[in-house]
Coordinates of C-alpha atoms in Angstrom, one line a residue:
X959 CA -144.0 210.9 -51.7
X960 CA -145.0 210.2 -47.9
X961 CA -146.4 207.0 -49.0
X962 CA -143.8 205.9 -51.1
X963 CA -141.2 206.8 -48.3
X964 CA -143.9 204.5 -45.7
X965 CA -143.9 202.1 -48.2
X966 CA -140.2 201.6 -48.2
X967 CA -139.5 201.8 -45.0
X968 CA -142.1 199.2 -44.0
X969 CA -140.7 196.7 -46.7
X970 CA -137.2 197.0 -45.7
X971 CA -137.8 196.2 -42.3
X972 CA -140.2 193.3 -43.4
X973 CA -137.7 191.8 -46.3
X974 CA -134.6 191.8 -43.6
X975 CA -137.0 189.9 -41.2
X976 CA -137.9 187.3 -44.2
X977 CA -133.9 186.8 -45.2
X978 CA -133.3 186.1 -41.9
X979 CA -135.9 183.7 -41.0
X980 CA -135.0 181.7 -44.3
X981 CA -130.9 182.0 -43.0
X982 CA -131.9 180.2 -40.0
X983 CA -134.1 177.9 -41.4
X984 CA -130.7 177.0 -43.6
X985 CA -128.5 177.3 -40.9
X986 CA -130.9 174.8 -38.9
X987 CA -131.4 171.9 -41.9
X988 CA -127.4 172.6 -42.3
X989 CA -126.3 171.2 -39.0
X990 CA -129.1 168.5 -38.3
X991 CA -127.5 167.0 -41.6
X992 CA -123.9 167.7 -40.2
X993 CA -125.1 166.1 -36.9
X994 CA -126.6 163.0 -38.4
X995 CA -123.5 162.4 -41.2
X996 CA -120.8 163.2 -37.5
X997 CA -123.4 160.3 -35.3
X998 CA -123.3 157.9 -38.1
X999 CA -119.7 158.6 -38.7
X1000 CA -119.4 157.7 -35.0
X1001 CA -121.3 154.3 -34.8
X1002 CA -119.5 153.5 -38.2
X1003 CA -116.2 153.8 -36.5
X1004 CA -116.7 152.2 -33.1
X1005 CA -118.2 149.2 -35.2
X1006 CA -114.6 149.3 -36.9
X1007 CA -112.6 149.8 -33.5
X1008 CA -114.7 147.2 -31.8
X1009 CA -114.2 144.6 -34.9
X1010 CA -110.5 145.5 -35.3
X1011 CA -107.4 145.6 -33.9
X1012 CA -107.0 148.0 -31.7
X1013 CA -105.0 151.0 -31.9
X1014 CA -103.6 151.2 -28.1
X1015 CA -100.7 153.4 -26.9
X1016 CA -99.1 153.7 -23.1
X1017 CA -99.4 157.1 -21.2
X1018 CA -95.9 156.8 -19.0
X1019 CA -94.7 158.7 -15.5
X1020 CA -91.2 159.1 -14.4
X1021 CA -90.3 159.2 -10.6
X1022 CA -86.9 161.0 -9.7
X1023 CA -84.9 157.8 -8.9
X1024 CA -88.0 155.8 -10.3
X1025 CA -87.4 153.3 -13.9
X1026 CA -90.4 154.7 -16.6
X1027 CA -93.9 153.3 -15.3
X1028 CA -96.9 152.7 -17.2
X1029 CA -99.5 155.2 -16.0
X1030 CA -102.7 154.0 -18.0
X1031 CA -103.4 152.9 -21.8
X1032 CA -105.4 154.8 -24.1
X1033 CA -107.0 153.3 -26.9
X1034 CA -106.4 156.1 -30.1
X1035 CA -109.6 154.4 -32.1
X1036 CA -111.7 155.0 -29.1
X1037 CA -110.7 159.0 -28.6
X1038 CA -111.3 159.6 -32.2
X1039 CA -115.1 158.1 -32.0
X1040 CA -115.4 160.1 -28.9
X1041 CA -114.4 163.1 -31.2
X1042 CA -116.9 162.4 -34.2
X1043 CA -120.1 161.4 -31.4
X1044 CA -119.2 164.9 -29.3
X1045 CA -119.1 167.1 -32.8
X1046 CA -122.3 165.1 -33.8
X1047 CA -123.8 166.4 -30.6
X1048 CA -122.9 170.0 -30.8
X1049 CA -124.6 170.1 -34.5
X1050 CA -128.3 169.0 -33.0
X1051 CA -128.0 171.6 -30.3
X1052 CA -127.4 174.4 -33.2
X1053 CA -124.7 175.9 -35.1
X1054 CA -123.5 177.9 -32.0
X1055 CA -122.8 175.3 -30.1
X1056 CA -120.8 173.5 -33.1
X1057 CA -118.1 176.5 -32.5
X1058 CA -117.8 176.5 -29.1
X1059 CA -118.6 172.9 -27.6
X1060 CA -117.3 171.1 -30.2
X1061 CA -113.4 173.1 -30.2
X1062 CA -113.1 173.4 -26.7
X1063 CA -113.4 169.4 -26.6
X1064 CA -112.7 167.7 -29.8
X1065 CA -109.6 169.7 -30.9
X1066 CA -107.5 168.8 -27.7
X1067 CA -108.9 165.3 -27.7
X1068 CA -107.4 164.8 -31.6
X1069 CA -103.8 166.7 -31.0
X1070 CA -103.8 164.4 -27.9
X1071 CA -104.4 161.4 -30.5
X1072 CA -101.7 162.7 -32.6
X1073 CA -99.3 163.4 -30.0
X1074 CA -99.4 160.1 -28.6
X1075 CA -99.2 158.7 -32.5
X1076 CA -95.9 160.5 -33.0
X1077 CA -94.4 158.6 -29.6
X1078 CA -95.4 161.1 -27.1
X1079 CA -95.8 158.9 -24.1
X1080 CA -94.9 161.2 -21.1
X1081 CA -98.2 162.5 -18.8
X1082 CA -96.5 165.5 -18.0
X1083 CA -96.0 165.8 -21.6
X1084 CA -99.7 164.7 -23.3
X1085 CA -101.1 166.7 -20.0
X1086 CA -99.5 169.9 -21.5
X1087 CA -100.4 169.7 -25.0
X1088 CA -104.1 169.0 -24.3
X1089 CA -103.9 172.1 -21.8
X1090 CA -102.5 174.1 -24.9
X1091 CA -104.6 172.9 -27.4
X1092 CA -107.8 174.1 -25.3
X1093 CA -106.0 177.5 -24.2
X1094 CA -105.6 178.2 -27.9
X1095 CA -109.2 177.0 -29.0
X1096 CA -110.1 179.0 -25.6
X1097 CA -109.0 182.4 -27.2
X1098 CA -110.8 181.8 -30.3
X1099 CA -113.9 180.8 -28.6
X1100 CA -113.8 184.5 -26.7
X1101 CA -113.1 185.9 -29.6
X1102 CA -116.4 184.7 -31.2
X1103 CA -118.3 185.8 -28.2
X1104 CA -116.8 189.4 -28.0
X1105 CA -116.6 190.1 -31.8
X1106 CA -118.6 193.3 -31.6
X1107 CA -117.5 194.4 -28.0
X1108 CA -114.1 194.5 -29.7
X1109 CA -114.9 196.5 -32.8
X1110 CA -113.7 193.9 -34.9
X1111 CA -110.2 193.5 -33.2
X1112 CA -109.0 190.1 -33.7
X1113 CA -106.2 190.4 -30.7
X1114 CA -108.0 187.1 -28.8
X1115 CA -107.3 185.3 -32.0
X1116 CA -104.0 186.2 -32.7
X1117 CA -103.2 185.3 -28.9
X1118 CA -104.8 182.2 -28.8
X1119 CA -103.3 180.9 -32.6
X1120 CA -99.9 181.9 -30.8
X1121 CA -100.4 179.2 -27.9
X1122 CA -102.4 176.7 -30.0
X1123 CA -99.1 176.5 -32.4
X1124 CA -96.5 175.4 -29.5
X1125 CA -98.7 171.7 -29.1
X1126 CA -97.9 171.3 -33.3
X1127 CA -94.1 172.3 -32.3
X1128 CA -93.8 169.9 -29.7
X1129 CA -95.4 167.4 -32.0
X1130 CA -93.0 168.4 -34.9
X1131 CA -89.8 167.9 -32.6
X1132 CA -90.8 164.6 -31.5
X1133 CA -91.2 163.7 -35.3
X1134 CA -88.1 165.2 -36.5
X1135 CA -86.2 163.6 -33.8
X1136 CA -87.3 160.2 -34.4
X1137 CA -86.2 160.9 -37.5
X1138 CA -82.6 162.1 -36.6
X1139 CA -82.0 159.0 -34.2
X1140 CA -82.8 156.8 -36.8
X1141 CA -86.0 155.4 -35.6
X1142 CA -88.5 157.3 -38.4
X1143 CA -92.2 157.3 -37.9
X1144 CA -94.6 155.0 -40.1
X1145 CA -95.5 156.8 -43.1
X1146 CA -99.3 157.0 -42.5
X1147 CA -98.3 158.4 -39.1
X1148 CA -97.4 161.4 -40.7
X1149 CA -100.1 161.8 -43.4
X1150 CA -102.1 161.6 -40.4
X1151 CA -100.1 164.4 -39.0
X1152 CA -100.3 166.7 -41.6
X1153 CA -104.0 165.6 -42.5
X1154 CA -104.4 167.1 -38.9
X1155 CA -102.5 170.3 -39.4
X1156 CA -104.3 170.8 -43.0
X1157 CA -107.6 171.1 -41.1
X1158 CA -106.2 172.9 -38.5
X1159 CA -104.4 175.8 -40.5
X1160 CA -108.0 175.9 -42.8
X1161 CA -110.2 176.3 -39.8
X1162 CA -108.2 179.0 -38.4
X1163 CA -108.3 180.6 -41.9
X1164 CA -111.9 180.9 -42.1
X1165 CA -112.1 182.0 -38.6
X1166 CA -109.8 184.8 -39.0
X1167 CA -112.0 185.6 -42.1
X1168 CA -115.0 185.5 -39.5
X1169 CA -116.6 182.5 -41.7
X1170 CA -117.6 180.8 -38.6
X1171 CA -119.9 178.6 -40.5
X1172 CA -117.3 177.4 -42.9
X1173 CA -114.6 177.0 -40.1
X1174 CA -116.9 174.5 -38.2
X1175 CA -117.6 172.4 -41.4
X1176 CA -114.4 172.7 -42.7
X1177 CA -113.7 171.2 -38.3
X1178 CA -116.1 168.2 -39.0
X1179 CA -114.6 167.2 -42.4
X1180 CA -111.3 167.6 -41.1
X1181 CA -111.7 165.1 -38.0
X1182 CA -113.8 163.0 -39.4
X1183 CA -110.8 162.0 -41.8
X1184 CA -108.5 162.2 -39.3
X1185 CA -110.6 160.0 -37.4
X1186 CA -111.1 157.3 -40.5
X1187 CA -107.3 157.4 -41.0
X1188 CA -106.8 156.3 -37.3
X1189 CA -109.5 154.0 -36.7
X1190 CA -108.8 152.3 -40.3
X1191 CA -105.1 152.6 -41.6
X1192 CA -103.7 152.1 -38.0

């Protein structure tokens, strides 16, 4: 009986050690293969952008008392390659840093792209929904990091979904808007939109379902055709 009991306990231990060795071995070969499809994805679509025409939109200021002035230019083809080669580089460092690098810079980066696709041309305006857009991915990124501090409370996620929702409202209005004044967006501007809000509403899904695995891949896929759509349909 004693050594039946030793023999149990000693391979229970020993089995748990073994799973987890081959789960990180998995996770490990998962997101070197993520990075390399993101960095390829990446050179793949600055050749495009650099060979094509060029997807360029004006970031304006107004002045009280001053006509609209054209602050700077940003080049919407560019941002998205900056988006695929930044996720590409949180997959090498490791799967951990694929949910929390890669959010905190790649999701305000593409509702910046979409806001100024949708005819958002105001800095105080693009300013704001990048600030949201990382506030929101902000909460989530705590929540990951205080999961079992909080007992499983999901408060930090609920808060941060909250504020990462108004940038998609302010994007919506603008949409609708142009709509009402007769002066409708371009079709694929939209499928972009909602290709964008797709990915967005599935990655907070699986995060909520504390598939943070799942929510970063189902991150990469989404931007990546995001980013296609911009650099190639535009």
């Amino acid at each position: 009986m004693i050594v039946l009991v030793s023999s149990v306990l000693v391979k229970g231990p020993v089995r748990s050690r073994l799973l987890h060795v081959a789960g990180s071995g998995d996770m490990g070969a998962r997101s070197r293969t993520i990075s390399i499809l993101m960095g390829l994805q990446a050179v793949g679509a600055l050749l495009v952008v650099l060979l094509g025409e060029r997807t360029v939109r004006a970031v304006t200021v107004t002045l009280a008392g001053q006509p609209r002035s054209t602050f700077s230019h940003v080049d919407l083809g560019v941002a998205m390659v900056v988006v695929l080669a930044v996720s590409a580089v949180a997959w090498a460092l490791s799967a951990r840093w694929s949910g929390t690098l890669d959010p905190l810079l790649t999701t305000p980066i593409t509702l910046f792209v979409i806001a100024q696709l949708n005819g958002i041309r105001d800095v105080g305006a693009l300013v704001g929904v990048y600030a949201l857009a990382s506030a929101g991915v902000l909460f989530a990124v705590v929540q990951q990091r205080d999961e079992q501090a909080t007992g499983g409370s999901r408060v930090a996620l609920g808060l941060g979904s909250a504020v990462g929702i108004v940038p998609w409202g302010i994007v919506a209005f603008h949409q609708v808007g142009a709509g009402i004044v007769g002066h409708p967006l371009p079709g694929i501007v939209v499928v972009v939109t909602l290709v964008a809000l797709v990915a967005a509403v599935a990655e907070f899904v699986a995060t909520w379902r504390r598939r943070l695995v799942a929510a970063s891949v189902l991150r990469a896929a989404g931007f990546s055709l995001v980013a296609w759509l911009v650099v190639a349909a535009l």
